[in-house]
Amino acid sequence: MSVPTSTSFDPHSDEPDLPLYEARKQIYPQSVTGTYRRIKWIILAVTLGIYYILPFIRWDRGPNAPNQAVLIDMPHRRAYFFFIEIWPQEVYYLTGLLILAAMALFLMNALAGRIWCGYLCPQTVWTDLFMAVERLIEGDRRERMQRDAGPFTVEVFALKLLKHTFWLLIAWWTGGAWVLYFDDAPTLVMQLLTFQGSATAYISIFVLTFTTYTFAGLMREQICLYACPWPRIQAALTDEHALNVTYRYDRGEQRMSVKKAAVLRAAGEPVGDCIDCQQCVAVCPTGVDIRNGPTLGCIQCGLCIDACDDVMTKIHRPTRLIAYDTDVNIKRRQSGLPNIFKPFRARTFLYAFVISVVGGMMVYQLVTRAPSTITVIHDRNPVYVKLSDGRIRNAYSVRIANMLNDPRTYSFKVLGMDKAQVDIIGAEHASQGELFIEVGPDQTRELRVLVTHDNDDKREAPVALYFEIRDELDGRLAVGKDFFRTPNTVH
Amino acid sequence: MEQKTSAPADTSAPVQTGVGTTGHIWDGIEELNNPLPRWWLWTFYACIIWAVGYWFFYPAIPLVSSYTKGLLGWQSRTQIELDMAELKAMRSGMTTKIEATELADIEKSPELLSFARAQGSAAFAVNCAPCHGAGAQGFKGYPNLNDDDWIWGGKAEDILTTIKHGVRWEQDSDSRSGVMPSFGRDGILNRKEIGTVADYVLSLSGLPVDKGSDLAAGKALYAANCAACHGDTGKGNQELGAPNLSDKVWLYGSDKAAVMERITIGGGGVMPAWSNRLDAATMKSLAVYVHTLGGGK
């Protein structure tokens, strides 16, 4: 390796400046077949299949709710996921999902490095798809390199145009599928096709078409190299026992030609298996050389493993010169020690523990979720009102939420204080001293509740009040707690 | 070619990467002088061009007494007027209903009540809260609208009339009027008499009075000077805006000094008429909001 001279930046130097930008080195990934390529195809088919098809799956929720299995209904502030319906105040489920996603990412990373980057990340999946289209139209690596080096003929133009057209179609379809998660999919498809969709829908599609086309078609590995924070965080989170796509230099070095290796091997000399054929570099979608070790640019997709296995098979050497391995094992093999694999480490336990705790809490919340809730907020200003007859009145904003898909009637009671007069502004009807509140399907209703009581100046602490609603249909109770305050108990 | 098996001789960043440094070193960590990616640089230039375009099309540069207006003639004031008009159009369905419905019927319909209370609450915060307080709790001289003691009437219609025409508001001929004479200032009663009648007024609502006060004399003074408006038993008169003196709610305070002060000064609070400033639906919503705070009759 030629060692460049270390230069320091000197603003007063007369020497010509460095270029203002670094030109991108075009990468022409070569096609490859093998185990990891097959895994990537399957994951690509499954993830994209889910993404494009999911909005069209139906789920019956009765007459008062949408029948789309996965729907984020922004205007009505509801999110639906099969049997789950989330209200805006339950956005902590989203927090939970984000924690789970982060922890799952960390766990994957602790077990086998950048699994997310290599197989699951949308950037990787869509880039893979775009590269497949490119290969189909423009041919493989060598063909594309030759064409790009040659003159720009009509035929070249036609091929490029075809490729970009297909890219834009896929990108447009990607954006189109995205908006379907936010409205009834079949209806929206018809609206979009007849140019009757909302401006928001068209703008969203346009933006996502643009980003998909740019990111997956034009920028590709530059997103991973420059835009994505995860490679940086990943490098800080990993440890020596995490499996990584590794060039086993203990076996590969010294690199030499097949012929030279055969001669040396016959003579009993130490020989490396790497024949420096550069196949691992040729297939790499980000253009890195895996033999330099794990780098920022290496998304660990395993395609170099497939490429190298192919070569090793051809030269009749054992496969997996590049494999999921650790540097620890390389060092151990060099010292004549057996391999060790430690999937059970403090960090994997910790991540798994956090995942199960957060997941458990979410499931518990979901299972015990009350279909009707009552929230009580005491008037903050004034805290109490003195009436003309000297009695004290406290006012509360009470919100009753009916999360069920049919209308419900609730009987309403305020408990905790004898001889308290309870008035509700806007209550439906009262019978035999009981107050009844109707709340429509999947709706909330706010009421102003007034509690009036004699002024007892000797009272030293606020009195706890319990606002109880009982669902007249199934007898389910929900209780909200607040306090009755008097001049004596306000400080 | 670098060999993984041999330990590298120089581990410094420039040697490892082949990139020069800025010359900054912190604890042996050197800062590489990597060039920016081309797309980043282009985005940067595009932003500069955008900014120049912005200068031409939008208000941008402050001058001594003016500013550059921009080719589009865009103004934030015009924009907010458009936005407000759009908002009004959005609400027109409900506001039309509010305008067409009797106050009592608005309160009977959950949909209209909810809308009116929301609109009323917002309008209250903007127009009424400076005097009556954010929670309509009132202050000394500014009535608490949560209680059931009303000077000009506590029915929804009464509240709407007060909002429309104000109280003692000279520009509005329909304004609530009724002024208490300045008994002290104008020499109708002397200081001793004012003290005597103040004791009597306090006794009307069962408040403690000074020892040795002559309640009988106070009663006589009250009958002669106050009963015409406040009534024989101090129940007040909402037609004249004469407050009830026999209840537990006091606008200016319930100590003797406060009562004497009111008798001496007389007069009364002033509230503007809102009919020139608010539209009919907003005033109706305000009336419903205030009426449903809890003290409405």
PDB file of C-alpha atoms in Angstrom, chain A residues 1-10 18-24 219 222 226-227 247 249-250 253-255 276 278 289 291-293 334 379 381-382 384-391 393 395 397 425-426 428 445-446 448 450, chain B residues 1-5 10 12 14-23 30 33-39 41-42 45 107-108 110 113 117 133-137 144 146-149 244 246-249 291-297:
ATOM      1  CA  MET A   1       0.000   0.000   0.000  1.00  0.00           C
ATOM      2  CA  SER A   2       1.403   3.363  -0.968  1.00  0.00           C
ATOM      3  CA  VAL A   3       1.379   5.686   2.002  1.00  0.00           C
ATOM      4  CA  PRO A   4       0.172   9.172   1.078  1.00  0.00           C
ATOM      5  CA  THR A   5       1.876  12.078   2.709  1.00  0.00           C
ATOM      6  CA  SER A   6      -0.046  13.520   5.581  1.00  0.00           C
ATOM      7  CA  THR A   7      -1.095  17.035   4.613  1.00  0.00           C
ATOM      8  CA  SER A   8      -2.526  19.713   6.813  1.00  0.00           C
ATOM      9  CA  PHE A   9      -4.983  22.344   5.652  1.00  0.00           C
ATOM     10  CA  ASP A  10      -3.329  25.742   5.487  1.00  0.00           C
ATOM     11  CA  LEU A  18      -8.537  20.360  -2.800  1.00  0.00           C
ATOM     12  CA  PRO A  19     -11.550  19.865  -5.068  1.00  0.00           C
ATOM     13  CA  LEU A  20     -14.708  21.316  -3.533  1.00  0.00           C
ATOM     14  CA  TYR A  21     -16.556  18.061  -3.885  1.00  0.00           C
ATOM     15  CA  GLU A  22     -15.810  14.434  -4.220  1.00  0.00           C
ATOM     16  CA  ALA A  23     -17.095  12.997  -7.469  1.00  0.00           C
ATOM     17  CA  ARG A  24     -19.055   9.806  -7.014  1.00  0.00           C
ATOM     18  CA  MET A 219     -28.189   7.896  -4.862  1.00  0.00           C
ATOM     19  CA  GLN A 222     -24.650   7.382  -0.941  1.00  0.00           C
ATOM     20  CA  TYR A 226     -23.718  10.105   3.871  1.00  0.00           C
ATOM     21  CA  ALA A 227     -27.331  10.329   4.965  1.00  0.00           C
ATOM     22  CA  TYR A 247     -13.096 -12.072   5.197  1.00  0.00           C
ATOM     23  CA  TYR A 249      -7.784 -13.484   6.403  1.00  0.00           C
ATOM     24  CA  ASP A 250      -6.305 -16.265   8.500  1.00  0.00           C
ATOM     25  CA  GLU A 253      -3.625 -14.549   3.148  1.00  0.00           C
ATOM     26  CA  GLN A 254      -1.134 -14.588   1.438  1.00  0.00           C
ATOM     27  CA  ARG A 255      -3.146 -13.901  -1.674  1.00  0.00           C
ATOM     28  CA  ASP A 276      -7.441 -11.835  -5.558  1.00  0.00           C
ATOM     29  CA  GLN A 278     -12.001  -9.194  -7.063  1.00  0.00           C
ATOM     30  CA  ASP A 289     -13.731  -4.406  -0.460  1.00  0.00           C
ATOM     31  CA  ARG A 291     -11.147  -7.817   2.713  1.00  0.00           C
ATOM     32  CA  ASN A 292     -10.483  -4.459   4.396  1.00  0.00           C
ATOM     33  CA  GLY A 293     -12.690  -5.578   7.262  1.00  0.00           C
ATOM     34  CA  GLN A 334      -4.387 -18.234  14.301  1.00  0.00           C
ATOM     35  CA  ASP A 379     -62.024  23.890  36.609  1.00  0.00           C
ATOM     36  CA  ASN A 381     -60.045  29.073  37.426  1.00  0.00           C
ATOM     37  CA  PRO A 382     -62.108  29.657  39.508  1.00  0.00           C
ATOM     38  CA  TYR A 384     -64.627  27.144  43.568  1.00  0.00           C
ATOM     39  CA  VAL A 385     -67.599  29.484  43.228  1.00  0.00           C
ATOM     40  CA  LYS A 386     -69.467  30.982  46.159  1.00  0.00           C
ATOM     41  CA  LEU A 387     -73.178  31.098  45.410  1.00  0.00           C
ATOM     42  CA  SER A 388     -75.598  33.782  46.552  1.00  0.00           C
ATOM     43  CA  ASP A 389     -76.885  31.526  49.332  1.00  0.00           C
ATOM     44  CA  GLY A 390     -73.365  30.911  50.593  1.00  0.00           C
ATOM     45  CA  ARG A 391     -73.016  27.370  49.270  1.00  0.00           C
ATOM     46  CA  ARG A 393     -69.909  25.035  43.842  1.00  0.00           C
ATOM     47  CA  ALA A 395     -67.226  22.723  38.253  1.00  0.00           C
ATOM     48  CA  SER A 397     -65.149  19.107  32.624  1.00  0.00           C
ATOM     49  CA  ILE A 425     -75.219  20.795  31.622  1.00  0.00           C
ATOM     50  CA  GLY A 426     -76.550  19.042  28.562  1.00  0.00           C
ATOM     51  CA  GLU A 428     -80.013  13.680  28.136  1.00  0.00           C
ATOM     52  CA  ARG A 445     -68.745  13.599  24.709  1.00  0.00           C
ATOM     53  CA  GLU A 446     -67.780  16.434  26.999  1.00  0.00           C
ATOM     54  CA  ARG A 448     -69.918  20.257  32.329  1.00  0.00           C
ATOM     55  CA  LEU A 450     -71.456  21.086  38.712  1.00  0.00           C
TER      56      LEU A 450
ATOM     57  CA  MET B   1      -1.506  -4.082  -0.699  1.00  0.00           C
ATOM     58  CA  GLU B   2      -2.081  -3.802   3.023  1.00  0.00           C
ATOM     59  CA  GLN B   3      -1.796  -7.059   4.866  1.00  0.00           C
ATOM     60  CA  LYS B   4      -4.245  -7.762   7.664  1.00  0.00           C
ATOM     61  CA  THR B   5      -1.810 -10.097   9.295  1.00  0.00           C
ATOM     62  CA  ASP B  10       1.453   4.138  11.334  1.00  0.00           C
ATOM     63  CA  SER B  12      -2.626   7.991  12.219  1.00  0.00           C
ATOM     64  CA  PRO B  14      -4.173  10.547   7.260  1.00  0.00           C
ATOM     65  CA  VAL B  15      -1.879   7.636   6.692  1.00  0.00           C
ATOM     66  CA  GLN B  16      -4.701   5.120   7.096  1.00  0.00           C
ATOM     67  CA  THR B  17      -7.131   6.940   4.846  1.00  0.00           C
ATOM     68  CA  GLY B  18      -4.965   8.844   2.433  1.00  0.00           C
ATOM     69  CA  VAL B  19      -6.880  12.025   3.190  1.00  0.00           C
ATOM     70  CA  GLY B  20      -5.305  15.248   4.418  1.00  0.00           C
ATOM     71  CA  THR B  21      -6.261  16.805   7.748  1.00  0.00           C
ATOM     72  CA  THR B  22      -7.401  20.267   8.758  1.00  0.00           C
ATOM     73  CA  GLY B  23      -4.496  20.411  11.168  1.00  0.00           C
ATOM     74  CA  GLU B  30      -7.098  14.392  13.944  1.00  0.00           C
ATOM     75  CA  ASN B  33     -10.321  17.265   5.491  1.00  0.00           C
ATOM     76  CA  ASN B  34     -12.710  15.191   3.369  1.00  0.00           C
ATOM     77  CA  PRO B  35     -14.287  16.954   0.398  1.00  0.00           C
ATOM     78  CA  LEU B  36     -18.061  17.288   0.428  1.00  0.00           C
ATOM     79  CA  PRO B  37     -20.122  14.974  -1.750  1.00  0.00           C
ATOM     80  CA  ARG B  38     -21.120  16.629  -5.019  1.00  0.00           C
ATOM     81  CA  TRP B  39     -24.871  16.346  -4.444  1.00  0.00           C
ATOM     82  CA  LEU B  41     -22.657  21.012  -2.768  1.00  0.00           C
ATOM     83  CA  TRP B  42     -25.291  21.272  -5.472  1.00  0.00           C
ATOM     84  CA  TYR B  45     -25.949  26.167  -4.355  1.00  0.00           C
ATOM     85  CA  GLU B 107     -78.711  24.332  24.951  1.00  0.00           C
ATOM     86  CA  LYS B 108     -81.028  21.370  24.368  1.00  0.00           C
ATOM     87  CA  PRO B 110     -75.865  18.393  22.259  1.00  0.00           C
ATOM     88  CA  LEU B 113     -74.385  23.243  22.670  1.00  0.00           C
ATOM     89  CA  ARG B 117     -69.599  26.412  24.101  1.00  0.00           C
ATOM     90  CA  GLY B 133     -60.789  36.747  33.966  1.00  0.00           C
ATOM     91  CA  ALA B 134     -59.759  33.696  31.958  1.00  0.00           C
ATOM     92  CA  GLY B 135     -62.164  31.445  33.844  1.00  0.00           C
ATOM     93  CA  ALA B 136     -64.860  34.169  34.107  1.00  0.00           C
ATOM     94  CA  GLN B 137     -64.030  34.264  37.797  1.00  0.00           C
ATOM     95  CA  ASN B 144     -67.869  36.595  38.562  1.00  0.00           C
ATOM     96  CA  ASN B 146     -69.815  31.506  37.402  1.00  0.00           C
ATOM     97  CA  ASP B 147     -72.029  32.338  40.356  1.00  0.00           C
ATOM     98  CA  ASP B 148     -75.797  32.709  40.462  1.00  0.00           C
ATOM     99  CA  ASP B 149     -75.855  36.371  41.493  1.00  0.00           C
ATOM    100  CA  ASN B 244     -78.975  42.085  45.675  1.00  0.00           C
ATOM    101  CA  SER B 246     -79.026  40.329  51.044  1.00  0.00           C
ATOM    102  CA  ASP B 247     -76.949  37.508  49.520  1.00  0.00           C
ATOM    103  CA  LYS B 248     -73.409  36.245  50.056  1.00  0.00           C
ATOM    104  CA  VAL B 249     -71.888  37.595  46.834  1.00  0.00           C
ATOM    105  CA  HIS B 291     -75.091  30.836  30.774  1.00  0.00           C
ATOM    106  CA  THR B 292     -73.768  27.263  30.976  1.00  0.00           C
ATOM    107  CA  LEU B 293     -70.798  28.118  33.173  1.00  0.00           C
ATOM    108  CA  GLY B 294     -73.038  27.041  36.016  1.00  0.00           C
ATOM    109  CA  GLY B 295     -74.741  30.118  37.429  1.00  0.00           C
ATOM    110  CA  GLY B 296     -77.252  30.702  34.643  1.00  0.00           C
ATOM    111  CA  LYS B 297     -80.890  30.997  35.579  1.00  0.00           C
TER     112      LYS B 297
END
